[in-house]
Coordinates of C-alpha atoms in Angstrom, one line a residue:
M1 CA 17.3 75.6 -23.6
K2 CA 17.1 73.5 -26.6
P3 CA 16.8 69.7 -25.8
Y4 CA 19.8 68.6 -27.9
L5 CA 21.9 71.3 -26.1
L6 CA 20.7 70.1 -22.6
Q7 CA 21.5 66.5 -23.7
T8 CA 25.0 67.4 -24.8
L9 CA 25.5 69.3 -21.5
K10 CA 24.4 66.1 -19.6
E11 CA 26.8 64.0 -21.4
L12 CA 29.6 66.4 -20.6
A13 CA 28.6 66.3 -16.9
L14 CA 28.6 62.5 -17.0
L15 CA 32.1 62.7 -18.3
G16 CA 33.2 64.9 -15.3
A17 CA 33.0 68.3 -16.8
I18 CA 31.1 70.0 -13.9
K19 CA 34.0 69.6 -11.4
N20 CA 36.9 69.4 -13.9
K21 CA 38.1 70.4 -17.2
I22 CA 37.9 67.5 -19.6
E23 CA 39.6 66.8 -22.9
I24 CA 37.4 65.6 -25.6
S25 CA 37.2 65.7 -29.4
S26 CA 34.2 66.5 -31.5
L27 CA 34.4 63.0 -32.7
E28 CA 34.4 61.5 -29.3
L29 CA 31.5 63.6 -28.1
G30 CA 29.6 63.0 -31.4
K31 CA 29.8 59.2 -30.4
Q32 CA 28.5 59.9 -27.0
I33 CA 25.5 61.8 -28.1
E34 CA 25.0 59.6 -31.1
S35 CA 25.5 62.4 -33.9
S36 CA 28.2 63.3 -36.3
Q37 CA 31.4 65.1 -35.5
Q38 CA 30.2 68.2 -37.1
T39 CA 27.0 68.4 -35.1
A40 CA 28.9 67.7 -32.0
S41 CA 31.2 70.6 -32.9
R42 CA 28.3 72.8 -33.7
Y43 CA 26.6 71.9 -30.5
L44 CA 29.7 72.8 -28.4
L45 CA 30.1 76.2 -30.1
E46 CA 26.5 77.0 -29.2
L47 CA 27.1 75.9 -25.6
D48 CA 30.2 78.0 -25.5
K49 CA 28.4 81.0 -27.1
T50 CA 25.4 80.8 -24.6
G51 CA 27.9 80.5 -21.6
M52 CA 27.1 77.1 -20.7
V53 CA 30.6 75.8 -21.1
T54 CA 34.0 77.1 -21.4
R55 CA 35.9 75.9 -24.3
E56 CA 39.7 75.9 -24.9
L57 CA 41.3 74.5 -28.2
G58 CA 43.9 72.0 -27.7
I59 CA 46.2 70.3 -30.2
K60 CA 43.7 67.6 -31.2
K61 CA 41.0 67.9 -28.5
Q62 CA 39.0 70.7 -26.9
I63 CA 39.2 71.3 -23.2
I64 CA 35.7 71.7 -21.9
Q65 CA 34.3 72.7 -18.5
I66 CA 30.6 73.5 -17.6
T67 CA 30.1 76.9 -16.2
S68 CA 27.7 77.8 -13.3
L69 CA 25.2 78.8 -15.8
G70 CA 25.4 75.3 -17.5
E71 CA 25.1 73.7 -14.1
D72 CA 22.2 75.8 -13.1
A73 CA 20.4 74.4 -16.3
L74 CA 21.2 70.9 -15.3
Q75 CA 20.0 71.5 -11.7
N76 CA 16.7 73.0 -13.2
E77 CA 16.2 69.8 -15.3
H78 CA 16.8 67.7 -12.1
L79 CA 14.3 69.6 -10.1
Q80 CA 11.6 69.0 -12.9
Y81 CA 12.3 65.4 -12.9
Q82 CA 12.0 65.3 -9.1
Q83 CA 8.6 66.9 -9.5
I84 CA 7.6 64.2 -12.0
F85 CA 8.9 61.1 -10.0
E86 CA 9.0 62.0 -6.3
L87 CA 5.9 62.5 -4.2
T88 CA 7.1 65.3 -2.0
D89 CA 3.7 67.2 -1.7
R90 CA 1.9 65.1 1.0
V91 CA -1.0 66.4 3.0
Q92 CA -0.8 65.5 6.8
F93 CA -3.9 66.0 9.0
K94 CA -3.8 66.0 12.7
G95 CA -6.6 66.2 15.1
V96 CA -9.2 64.4 17.2
V97 CA -12.6 63.2 16.1
V98 CA -15.1 64.4 18.6
S99 CA -18.3 63.4 16.9
G100 CA -19.5 61.5 13.9
M101 CA -22.6 60.7 11.8
G102 CA -23.4 57.5 13.6
E103 CA -22.4 54.5 11.5
G104 CA -18.6 55.4 11.4
R105 CA -17.6 53.3 14.3
Y106 CA -19.3 50.2 12.9
Y107 CA -17.4 50.4 9.6
T108 CA -14.1 51.1 11.3
E109 CA -14.4 48.0 13.5
Q110 CA -15.1 45.6 10.5
M111 CA -11.9 43.6 9.7
G112 CA -11.8 44.5 6.0
Y113 CA -11.9 48.1 6.8
V114 CA -9.4 48.0 9.6
E115 CA -6.9 46.1 7.3
Q116 CA -7.2 48.9 4.7
F117 CA -6.7 51.5 7.4
K118 CA -3.5 49.8 8.5
E119 CA -2.2 49.4 4.9
K120 CA -3.2 52.8 3.6
L121 CA -2.9 55.0 6.6
G122 CA -0.5 53.0 8.7
F123 CA -2.6 52.8 11.9
S124 CA -5.8 51.1 13.2
P125 CA -8.6 53.4 14.0
Y126 CA -9.5 51.7 17.3
P127 CA -7.4 49.9 19.6

C-alpha cells in the first residue's frame, strides 16, 4: 500500500472510523493529514476504489468507515512496528552443567563477574 494512503487510513482510524462511520469533509481530512482539500479527496477516492473504506456522500461531508480490508492493512503495519520495537524472539536455555574446561569456576566466583551474571542473566552462578 502506498505510504500516503496508509497514513490517511491511520488518521481515519484515529478519528474512530474502524468501529463507527464518521462524518468528515475533505477539507477537515486535509488538515488532519497536512495536505490540501483536493489531495485529501483524491486519497479518499483511492481508498474507496481499493476497498479500504466505504464512502457515502452526505450534504456537506462524507460518511467514511474503514472496511475489514483497511483494518487488515493497519494490523499489518502494527505487526511490522512490533517486530521493530519489541524483543519477542528470546532464546532460553535450560540444562545442567556437568563438566567444564577448568577455569570457569574461578571466574564465576569473582565478584565482578557475579554482579554481571546477576545483572544480565538474573541469577548468581553459585550459591
